[in-house]
Coordinates of C-alpha atoms in Angstrom, one line a residue:
X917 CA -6.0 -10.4 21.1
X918 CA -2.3 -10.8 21.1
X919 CA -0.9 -13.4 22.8
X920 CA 1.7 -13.3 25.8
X921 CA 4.4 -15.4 23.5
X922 CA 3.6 -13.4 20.3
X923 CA 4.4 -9.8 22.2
X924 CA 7.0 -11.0 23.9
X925 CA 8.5 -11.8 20.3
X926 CA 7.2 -8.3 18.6
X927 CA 8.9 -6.5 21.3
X928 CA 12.0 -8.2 21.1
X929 CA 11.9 -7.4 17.1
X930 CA 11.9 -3.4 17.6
X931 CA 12.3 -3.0 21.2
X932 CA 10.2 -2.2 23.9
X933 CA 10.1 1.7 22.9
X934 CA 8.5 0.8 19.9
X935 CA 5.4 -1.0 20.9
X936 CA 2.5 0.5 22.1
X937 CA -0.3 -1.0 23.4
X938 CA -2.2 1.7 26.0
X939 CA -5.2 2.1 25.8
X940 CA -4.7 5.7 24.8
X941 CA -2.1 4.9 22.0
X942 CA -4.7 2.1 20.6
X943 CA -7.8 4.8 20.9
X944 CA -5.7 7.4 18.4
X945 CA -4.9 4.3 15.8
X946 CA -8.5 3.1 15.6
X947 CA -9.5 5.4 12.9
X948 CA -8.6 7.3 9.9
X949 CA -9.8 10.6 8.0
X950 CA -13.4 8.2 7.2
X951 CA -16.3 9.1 8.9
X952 CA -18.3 6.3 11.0
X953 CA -15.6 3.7 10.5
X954 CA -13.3 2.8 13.9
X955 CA -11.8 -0.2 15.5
X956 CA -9.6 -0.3 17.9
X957 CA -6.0 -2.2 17.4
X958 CA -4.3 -4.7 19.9
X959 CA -1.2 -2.7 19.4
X960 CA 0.6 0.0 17.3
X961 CA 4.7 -1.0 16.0
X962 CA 6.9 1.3 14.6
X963 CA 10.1 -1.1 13.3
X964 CA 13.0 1.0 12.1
X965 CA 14.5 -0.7 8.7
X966 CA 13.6 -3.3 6.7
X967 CA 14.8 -6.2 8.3
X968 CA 12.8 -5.3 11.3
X969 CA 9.4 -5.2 9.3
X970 CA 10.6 -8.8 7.6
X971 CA 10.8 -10.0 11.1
X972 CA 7.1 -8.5 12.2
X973 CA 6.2 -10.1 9.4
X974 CA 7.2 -13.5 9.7
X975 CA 6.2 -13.5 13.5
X976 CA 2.4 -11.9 12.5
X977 CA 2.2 -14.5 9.7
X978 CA 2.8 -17.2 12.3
X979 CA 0.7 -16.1 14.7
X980 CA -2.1 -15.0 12.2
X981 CA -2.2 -11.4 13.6
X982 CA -3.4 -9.2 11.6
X983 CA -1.4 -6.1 9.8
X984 CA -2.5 -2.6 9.0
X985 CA 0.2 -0.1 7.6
X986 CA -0.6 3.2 7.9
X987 CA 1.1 6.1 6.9
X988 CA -0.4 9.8 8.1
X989 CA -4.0 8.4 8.4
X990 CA -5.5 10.7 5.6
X991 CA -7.2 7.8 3.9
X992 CA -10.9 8.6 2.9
X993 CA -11.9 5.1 2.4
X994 CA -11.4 3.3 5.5
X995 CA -8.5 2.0 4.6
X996 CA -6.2 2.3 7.5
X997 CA -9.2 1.2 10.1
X998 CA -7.7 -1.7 12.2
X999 CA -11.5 -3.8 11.6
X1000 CA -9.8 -7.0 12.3
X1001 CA -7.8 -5.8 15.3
X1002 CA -4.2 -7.1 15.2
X1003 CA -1.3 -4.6 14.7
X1004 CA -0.6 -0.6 13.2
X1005 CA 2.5 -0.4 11.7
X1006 CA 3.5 2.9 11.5
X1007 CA 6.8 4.4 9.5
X1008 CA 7.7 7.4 11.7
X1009 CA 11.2 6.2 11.8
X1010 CA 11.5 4.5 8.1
X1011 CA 11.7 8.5 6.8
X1012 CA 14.6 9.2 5.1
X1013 CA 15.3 10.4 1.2
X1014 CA 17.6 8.0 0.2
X1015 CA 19.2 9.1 -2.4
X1016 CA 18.5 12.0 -5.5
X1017 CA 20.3 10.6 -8.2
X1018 CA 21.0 13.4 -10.7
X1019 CA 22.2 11.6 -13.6
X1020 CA 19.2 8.6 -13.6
X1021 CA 15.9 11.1 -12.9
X1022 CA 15.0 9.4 -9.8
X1023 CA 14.8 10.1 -6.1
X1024 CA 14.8 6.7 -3.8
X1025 CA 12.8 7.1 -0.7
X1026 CA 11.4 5.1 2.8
X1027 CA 7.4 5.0 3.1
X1028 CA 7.5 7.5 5.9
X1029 CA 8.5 10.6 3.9
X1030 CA 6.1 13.0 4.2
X1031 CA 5.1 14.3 0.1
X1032 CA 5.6 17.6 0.0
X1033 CA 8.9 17.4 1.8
X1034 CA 10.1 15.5 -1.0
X1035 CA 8.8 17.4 -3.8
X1036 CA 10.1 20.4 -1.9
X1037 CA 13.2 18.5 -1.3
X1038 CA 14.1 17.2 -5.6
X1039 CA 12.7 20.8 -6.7
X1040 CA 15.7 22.5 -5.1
X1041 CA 18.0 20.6 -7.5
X1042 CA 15.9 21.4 -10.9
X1043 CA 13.6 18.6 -10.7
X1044 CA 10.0 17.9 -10.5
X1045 CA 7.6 15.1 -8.9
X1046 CA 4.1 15.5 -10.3
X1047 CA 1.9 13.9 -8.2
X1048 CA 0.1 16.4 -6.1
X1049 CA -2.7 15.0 -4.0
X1050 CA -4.3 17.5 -1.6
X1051 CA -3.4 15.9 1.6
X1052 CA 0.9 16.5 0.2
X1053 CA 1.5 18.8 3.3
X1054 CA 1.0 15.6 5.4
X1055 CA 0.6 12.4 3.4
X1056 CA 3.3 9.8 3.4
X1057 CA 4.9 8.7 0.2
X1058 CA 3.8 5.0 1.4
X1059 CA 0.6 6.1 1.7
X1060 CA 0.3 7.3 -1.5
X1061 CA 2.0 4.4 -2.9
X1062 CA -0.4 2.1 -1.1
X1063 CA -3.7 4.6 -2.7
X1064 CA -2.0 5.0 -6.2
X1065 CA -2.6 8.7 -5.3
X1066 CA -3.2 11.1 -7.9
X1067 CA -3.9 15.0 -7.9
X1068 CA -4.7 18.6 -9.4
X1069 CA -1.9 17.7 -12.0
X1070 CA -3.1 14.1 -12.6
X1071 CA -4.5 15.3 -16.3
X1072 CA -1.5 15.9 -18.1
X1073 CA 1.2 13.9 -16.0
X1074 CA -0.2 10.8 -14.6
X1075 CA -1.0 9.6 -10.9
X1076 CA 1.8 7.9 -8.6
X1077 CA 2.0 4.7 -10.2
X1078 CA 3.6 6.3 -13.4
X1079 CA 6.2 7.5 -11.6
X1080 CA 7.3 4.5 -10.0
X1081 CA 10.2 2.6 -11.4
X1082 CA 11.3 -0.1 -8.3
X1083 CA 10.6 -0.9 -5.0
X1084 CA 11.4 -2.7 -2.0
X1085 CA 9.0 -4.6 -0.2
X1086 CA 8.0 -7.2 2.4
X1087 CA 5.6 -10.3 1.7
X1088 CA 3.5 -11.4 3.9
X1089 CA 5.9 -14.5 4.7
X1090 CA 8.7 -12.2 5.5
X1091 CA 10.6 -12.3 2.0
X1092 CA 12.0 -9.4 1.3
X1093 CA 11.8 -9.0 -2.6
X1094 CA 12.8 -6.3 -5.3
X1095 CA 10.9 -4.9 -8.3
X1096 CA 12.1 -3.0 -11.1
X1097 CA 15.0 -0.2 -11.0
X1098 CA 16.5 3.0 -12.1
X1099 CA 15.8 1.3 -15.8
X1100 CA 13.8 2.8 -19.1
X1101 CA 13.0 -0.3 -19.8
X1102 CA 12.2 -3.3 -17.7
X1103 CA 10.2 -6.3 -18.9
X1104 CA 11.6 -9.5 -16.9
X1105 CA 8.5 -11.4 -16.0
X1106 CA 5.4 -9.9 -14.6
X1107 CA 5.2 -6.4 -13.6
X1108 CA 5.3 -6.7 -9.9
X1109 CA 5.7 -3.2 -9.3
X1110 CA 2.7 -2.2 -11.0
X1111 CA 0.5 -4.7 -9.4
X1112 CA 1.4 -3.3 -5.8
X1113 CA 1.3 0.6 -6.5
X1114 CA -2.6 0.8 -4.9
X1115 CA -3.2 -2.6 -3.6
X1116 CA -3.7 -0.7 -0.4
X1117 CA -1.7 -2.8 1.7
X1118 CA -3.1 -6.1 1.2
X1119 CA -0.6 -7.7 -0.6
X1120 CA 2.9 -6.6 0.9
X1121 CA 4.8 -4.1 2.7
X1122 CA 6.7 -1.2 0.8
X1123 CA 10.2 -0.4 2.9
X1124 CA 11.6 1.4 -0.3
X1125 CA 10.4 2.9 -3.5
X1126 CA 12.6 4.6 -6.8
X1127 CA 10.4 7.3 -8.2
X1128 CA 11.1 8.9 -11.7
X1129 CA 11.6 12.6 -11.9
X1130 CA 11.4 14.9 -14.5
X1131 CA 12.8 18.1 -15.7
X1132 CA 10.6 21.3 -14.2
X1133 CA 8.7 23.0 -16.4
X1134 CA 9.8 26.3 -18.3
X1135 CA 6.9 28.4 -18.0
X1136 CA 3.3 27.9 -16.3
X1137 CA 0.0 30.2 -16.5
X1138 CA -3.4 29.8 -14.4
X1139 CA -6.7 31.4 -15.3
X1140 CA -10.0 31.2 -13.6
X1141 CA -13.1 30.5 -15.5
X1142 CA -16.2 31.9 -13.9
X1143 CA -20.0 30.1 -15.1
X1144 CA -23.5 31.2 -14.7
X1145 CA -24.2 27.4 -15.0
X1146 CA -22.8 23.9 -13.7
X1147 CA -23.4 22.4 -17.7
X1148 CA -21.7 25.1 -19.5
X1149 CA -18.2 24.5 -17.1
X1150 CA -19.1 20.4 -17.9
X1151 CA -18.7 21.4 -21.1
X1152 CA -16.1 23.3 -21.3
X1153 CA -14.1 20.7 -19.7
X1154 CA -15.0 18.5 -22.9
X1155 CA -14.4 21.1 -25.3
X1156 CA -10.8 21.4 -24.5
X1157 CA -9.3 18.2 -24.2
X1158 CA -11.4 17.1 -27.7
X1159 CA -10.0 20.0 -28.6
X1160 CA -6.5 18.4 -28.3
X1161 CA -5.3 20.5 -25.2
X1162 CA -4.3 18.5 -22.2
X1163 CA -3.6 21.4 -19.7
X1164 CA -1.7 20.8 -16.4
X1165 CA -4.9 21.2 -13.8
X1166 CA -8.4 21.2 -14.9
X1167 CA -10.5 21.7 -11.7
X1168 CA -14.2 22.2 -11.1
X1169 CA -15.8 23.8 -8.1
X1170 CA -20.0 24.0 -7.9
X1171 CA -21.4 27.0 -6.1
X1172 CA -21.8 25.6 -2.9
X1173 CA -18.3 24.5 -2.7
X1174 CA -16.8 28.2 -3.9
X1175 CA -19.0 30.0 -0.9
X1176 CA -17.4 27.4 1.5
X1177 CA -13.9 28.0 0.0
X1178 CA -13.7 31.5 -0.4
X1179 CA -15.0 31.9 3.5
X1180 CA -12.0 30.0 4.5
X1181 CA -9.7 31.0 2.2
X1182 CA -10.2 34.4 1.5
X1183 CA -8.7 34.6 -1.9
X1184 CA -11.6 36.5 -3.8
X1185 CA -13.6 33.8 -5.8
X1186 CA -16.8 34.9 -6.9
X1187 CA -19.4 33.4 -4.7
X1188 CA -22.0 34.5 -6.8
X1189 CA -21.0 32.2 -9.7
X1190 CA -22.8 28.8 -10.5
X1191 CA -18.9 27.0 -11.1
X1192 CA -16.1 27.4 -12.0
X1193 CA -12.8 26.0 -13.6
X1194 CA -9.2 26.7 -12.1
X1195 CA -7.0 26.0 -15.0
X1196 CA -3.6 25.5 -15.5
X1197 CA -0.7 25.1 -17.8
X1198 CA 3.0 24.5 -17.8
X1199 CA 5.7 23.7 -20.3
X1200 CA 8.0 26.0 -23.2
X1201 CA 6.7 29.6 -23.0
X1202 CA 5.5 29.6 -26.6
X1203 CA 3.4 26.6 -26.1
X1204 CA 1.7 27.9 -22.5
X1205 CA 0.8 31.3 -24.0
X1206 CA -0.9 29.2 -27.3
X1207 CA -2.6 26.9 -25.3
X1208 CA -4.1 29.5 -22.5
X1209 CA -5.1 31.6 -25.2
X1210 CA -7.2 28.9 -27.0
X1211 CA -8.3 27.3 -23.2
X1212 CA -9.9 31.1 -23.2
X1213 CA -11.4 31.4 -26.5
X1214 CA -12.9 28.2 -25.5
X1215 CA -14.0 28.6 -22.0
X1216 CA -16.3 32.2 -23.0
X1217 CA -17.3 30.3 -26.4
X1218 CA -19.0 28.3 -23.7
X1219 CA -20.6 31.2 -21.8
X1220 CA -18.0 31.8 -19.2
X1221 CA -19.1 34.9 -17.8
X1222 CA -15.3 35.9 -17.1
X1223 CA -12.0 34.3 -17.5
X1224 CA -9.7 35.7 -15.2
X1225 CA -5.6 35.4 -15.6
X1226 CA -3.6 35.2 -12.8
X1227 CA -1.6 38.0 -12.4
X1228 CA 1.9 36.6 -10.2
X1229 CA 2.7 33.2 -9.0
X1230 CA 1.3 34.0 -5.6
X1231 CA -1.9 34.7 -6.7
X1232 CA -1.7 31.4 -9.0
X1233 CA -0.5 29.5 -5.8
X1234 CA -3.2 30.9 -3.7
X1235 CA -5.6 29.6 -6.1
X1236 CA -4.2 26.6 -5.9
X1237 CA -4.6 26.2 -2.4
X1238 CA -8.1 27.2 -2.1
X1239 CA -8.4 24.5 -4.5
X1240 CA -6.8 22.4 -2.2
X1241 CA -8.7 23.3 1.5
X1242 CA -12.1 22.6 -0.3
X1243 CA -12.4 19.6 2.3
X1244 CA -11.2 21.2 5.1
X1245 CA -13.8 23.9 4.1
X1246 CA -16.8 22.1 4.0
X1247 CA -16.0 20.0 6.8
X1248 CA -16.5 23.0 9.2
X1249 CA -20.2 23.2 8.0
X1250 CA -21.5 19.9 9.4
X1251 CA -20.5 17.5 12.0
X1252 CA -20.2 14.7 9.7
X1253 CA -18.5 15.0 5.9
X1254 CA -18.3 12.0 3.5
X1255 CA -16.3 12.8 0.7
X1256 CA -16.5 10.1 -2.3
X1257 CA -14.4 10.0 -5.8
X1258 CA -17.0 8.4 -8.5
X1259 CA -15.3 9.1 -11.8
X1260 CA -16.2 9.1 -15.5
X1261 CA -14.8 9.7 -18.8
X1262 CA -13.5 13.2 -19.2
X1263 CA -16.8 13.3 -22.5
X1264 CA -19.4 12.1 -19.6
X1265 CA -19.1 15.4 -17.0
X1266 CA -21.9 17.2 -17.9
X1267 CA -24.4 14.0 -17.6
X1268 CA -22.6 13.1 -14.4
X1269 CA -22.6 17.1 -12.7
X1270 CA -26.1 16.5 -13.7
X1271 CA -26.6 14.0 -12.0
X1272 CA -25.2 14.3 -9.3
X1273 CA -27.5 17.3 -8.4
X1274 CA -30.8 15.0 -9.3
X1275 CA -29.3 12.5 -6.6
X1276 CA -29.2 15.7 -4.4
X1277 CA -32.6 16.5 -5.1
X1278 CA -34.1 12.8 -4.8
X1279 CA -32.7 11.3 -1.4
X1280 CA -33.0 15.4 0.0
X1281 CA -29.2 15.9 1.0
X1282 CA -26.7 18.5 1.0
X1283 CA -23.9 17.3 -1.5
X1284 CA -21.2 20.3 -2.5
X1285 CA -19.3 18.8 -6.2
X1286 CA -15.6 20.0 -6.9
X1287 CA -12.8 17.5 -8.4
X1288 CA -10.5 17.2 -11.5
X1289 CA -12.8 17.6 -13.6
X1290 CA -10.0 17.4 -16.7
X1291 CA -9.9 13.2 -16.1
X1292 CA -13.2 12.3 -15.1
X1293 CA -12.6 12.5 -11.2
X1294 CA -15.3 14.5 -9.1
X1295 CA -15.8 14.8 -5.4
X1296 CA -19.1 14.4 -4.6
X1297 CA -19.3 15.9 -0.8
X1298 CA -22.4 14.8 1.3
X1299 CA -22.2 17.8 4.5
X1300 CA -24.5 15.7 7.6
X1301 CA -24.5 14.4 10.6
X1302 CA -24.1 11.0 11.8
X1303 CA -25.9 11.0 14.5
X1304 CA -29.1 12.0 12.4
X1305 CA -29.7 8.1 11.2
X1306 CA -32.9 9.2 9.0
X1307 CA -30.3 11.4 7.0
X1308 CA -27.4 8.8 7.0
X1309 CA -29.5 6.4 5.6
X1310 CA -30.2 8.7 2.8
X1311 CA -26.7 9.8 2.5
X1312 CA -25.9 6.1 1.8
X1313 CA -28.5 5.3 -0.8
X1314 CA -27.4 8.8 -2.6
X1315 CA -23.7 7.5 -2.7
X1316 CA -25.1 4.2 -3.8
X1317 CA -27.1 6.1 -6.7
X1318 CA -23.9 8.0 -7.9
X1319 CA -21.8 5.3 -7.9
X1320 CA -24.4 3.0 -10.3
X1321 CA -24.6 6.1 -12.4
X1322 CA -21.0 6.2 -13.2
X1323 CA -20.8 2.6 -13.9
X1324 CA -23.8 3.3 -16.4
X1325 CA -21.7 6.7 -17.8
X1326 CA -18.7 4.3 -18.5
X1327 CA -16.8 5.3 -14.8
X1328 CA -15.6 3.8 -11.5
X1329 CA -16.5 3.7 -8.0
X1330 CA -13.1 5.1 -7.0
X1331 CA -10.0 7.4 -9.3
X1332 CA -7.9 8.2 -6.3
X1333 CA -8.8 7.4 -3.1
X1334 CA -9.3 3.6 -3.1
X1335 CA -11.7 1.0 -1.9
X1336 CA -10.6 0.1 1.3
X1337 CA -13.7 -1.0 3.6
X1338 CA -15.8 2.1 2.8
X1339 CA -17.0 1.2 -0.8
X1340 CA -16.4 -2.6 -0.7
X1341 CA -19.8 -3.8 -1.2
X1342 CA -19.9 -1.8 -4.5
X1343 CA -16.3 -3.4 -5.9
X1344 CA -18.3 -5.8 -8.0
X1345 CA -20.0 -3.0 -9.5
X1346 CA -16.9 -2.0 -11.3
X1347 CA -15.6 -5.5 -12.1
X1348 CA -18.5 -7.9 -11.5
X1349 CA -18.2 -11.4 -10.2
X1350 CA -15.3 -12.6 -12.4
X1351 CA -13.6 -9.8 -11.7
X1352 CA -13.5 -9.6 -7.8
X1353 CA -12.9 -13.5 -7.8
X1354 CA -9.8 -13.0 -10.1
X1355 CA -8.7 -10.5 -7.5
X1356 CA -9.3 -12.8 -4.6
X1357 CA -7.1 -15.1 -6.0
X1358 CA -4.4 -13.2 -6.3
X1359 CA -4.7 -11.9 -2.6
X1360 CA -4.9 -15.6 -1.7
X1361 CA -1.7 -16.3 -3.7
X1362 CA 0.2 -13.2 -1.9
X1363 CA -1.5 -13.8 1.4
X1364 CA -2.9 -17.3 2.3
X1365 CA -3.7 -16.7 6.0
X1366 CA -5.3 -13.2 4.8
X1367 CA -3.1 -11.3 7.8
X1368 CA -2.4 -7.9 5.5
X1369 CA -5.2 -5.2 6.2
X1370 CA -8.0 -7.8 6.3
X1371 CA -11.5 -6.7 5.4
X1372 CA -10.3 -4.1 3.0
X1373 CA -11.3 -3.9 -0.7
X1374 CA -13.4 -7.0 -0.5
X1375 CA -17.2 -6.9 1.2
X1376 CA -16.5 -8.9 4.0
X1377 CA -20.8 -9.6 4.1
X1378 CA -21.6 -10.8 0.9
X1379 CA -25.1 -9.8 1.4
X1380 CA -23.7 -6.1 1.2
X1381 CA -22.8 -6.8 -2.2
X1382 CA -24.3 -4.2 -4.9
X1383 CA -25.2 -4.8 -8.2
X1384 CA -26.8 -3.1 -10.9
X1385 CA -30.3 -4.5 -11.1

């Protein structure tokens, strides 16, 4: 709870307007895009420049109240649940483009801006953002700042956190610090910037962030592989990047998730096929038309039934997007869909396809696979319901299994979509005990009265932990 003299003081920091505390207002904040994770907030603040969210900040730090930023509420790892209570901060009116600046590559923006707005929005003068995650159309750029988002294009040009060059953010005392700049080069002192890019709002507050741009490509090409088997796609995948071919997209669809798609989309995949690979490539003209021709030699080298060329940009594009809905696809199947993002190096695949569909088999559950498959990250998607508890439970233990087998295979629990509360107990699976304390001590440095999205990345029961036995 909130006391009298602490929203008394809130309010007075960004006005009555802008604090919410109805029970309505609090029921709509208390969960994100995770299944079976809610909690309802003592209030919901919406501060309208940087000053303002020093001020909250200060005041919440005194008062210990806890802080949850939360940009569209797309996060599938619990991330933007209020489990503490406390306060939502929300960015609907920190949303402007600051500034394109043509002659530096960069585009300066507040944490509200919706993605694709600003991609849309640095494309119309030449320029190109890569970072693509699915969720663009609605996504905040301080959400995906806060997730270290990546995307179908992550493979050849990186994730979010490579295309961030300074920012402007909040501590949890108020101070209002900046990292980095519209520089090449910039090693003064520890790398700030870096550290925050996915610390998933435990650590600070971003109010501003300078994002590199690059020239758009020349040319791009898209082809569809089509498989008669999940192993022969897995290996295609390895085949091409050892085959020193890092194409724009690399993406992998099972059977299961290509019936789903194509029902929603409608854009004429071949149901009947075992997987397939959406493919991409952009760059000179020369070097696109090399690379796609040796990306096809490969692909039916490894028994792809067909590989299929995109004959316009609108086909390409609605490719693409079908690519893109496979969530909101699947999720129309059950009541309940748990999407996770285990991920392994690009030459483990085919083990980890594999299994993946063992897993399946074992704990009897209903998982559809697709992901980017070109840098290790799949989607394992378990389809159930949650008010089936006999099924949950196996659901669980089948998300438990993947994620030890990716360890084992060299991976991570997470490539994209972060820890948050959802897959804390299996954080020291990835790092183990040194690891996780290290990290502890660094929120504790940042944060000594722990008010910054509490309970998030580290198990809050340490009998939860997991450990490979």
């Amino acid at each position: 709870m909130i006391s009298v003299d602490a929203r008394e003081k809130l309010k007075s920091i960004v006005g009555n307007e802008n604090y919410q505390d109805s029970n309505e207002m609090k029921l709509v904040y208390s969960y994100d895009a995770t299944p079976n994770f809610q909690s309802l907030p003592d209030a919901i603040v919406s501060p309208k420049n940087t000053k303002e969210v020093s001020e909250l900040l200060k005041t919440c730090n005194e008062y210990q109240i806890p802080i949850v930023p939360r940009g569209s509420g797309t996060n599938l790892a619990a991330g933007t649940c209020p489990t503490n209570g406390g306060i939502v901060l929300l960015f609907n009116h920190m949303k402007d483009i600051i500034e394109i600046d043509e002659d530096n590559l960069t585009v300066t923006v507040q944490p509200g801006v919706i993605t694709l707005d600003m991609v849309n929005a640095v494309e119309e003068k030449g320029f190109f953002y890569p970072p693509d995650p699915s969720s663009m159309k609605i996504s905040t750029m301080g959400g995906n700042l806060m997730e270290n988002s990546g995307g179908l294009r992550g493979l050849k040009y990186g994730v979010t956190r490579d295309y961030v060059l300074g920012l402007e953010v909040v501590l949890p005392n108020g101070d209002i610090v900046q990292t980095g700049g519209k520089l090449a080069k910039d090693v003064a002192g520890y790398d700030l910037t870096r550290l925050l890019i996915g610390s998933e709002g435990t650590l600070g507050i971003i109010t501003e962030a300078t994002l590199k741009l690059i020239p758009m490509p020349e040319a791009k090409k898209t082809v569809l592989a089509v498989y008669e088997d999940l192993e022969s796609a897995a290996r295609s995948v390895s085949k091409i990047i050892s085959d020193k071919i890092i194409p724009t997209t690399l993406e992998f669809m099972d059977q299961s998730t290509i019936k789903v798609v194509e029902d929603f989309a409608k854009v004429g995949l071949p149901v009947e096929a075992e997987a397939v690979l959406l493919i991409e490539q952009d760059g000179p003209i020369e070097v696109v038309e090399r690379d796609m021709a040796h990306i096809e030699k490969v692909c039916k080298e490894m028994n792809a039934i067909s590989v299929q060329v995109a004959q316009s940009e609108e086909e390409a594009d609605a490719l693409r997007t079908a690519r893109r809905s496979a969530l909101s696809a699947l999720a129309r199947l059950r009541p309940t869909t748990i999407l996770e993002d285990a991920t392994v190096p690009r030459s483990e695949i085919a083990k980890m396809v594999h299994a993946i569909k063992e897993i399946e088999e074992k704990h009897n559950v209903t998982i559809c696979t697709f992901g980017h498959a070109g840098d290790g990250n799949l989607h394992p998607t378990c389809l159930t319901d949650a008010r089936d508890h006999d099924e949950l439970k196996r659901v669980e233990q089948a998300f438990e299994d993947i994620f030890v087998e990716a360890i084992k295979l060299g991976g991570t629990i997470t490539g994209e979509h972060g820890v948050g509360e959802m897959k804390s107990p299996y954080l020291e699976l990835k790092l183990g005990e040194a690891g996780v304390n290290a990290m502890k001590s660094i929120k504790q440095a940042f944060d000594p009265n722990n008010i910054m999205n509490p309970g998030k990345i580290f198990a809050k029961d340490e009998r939860k932990r997991v450990v490979i036995g």
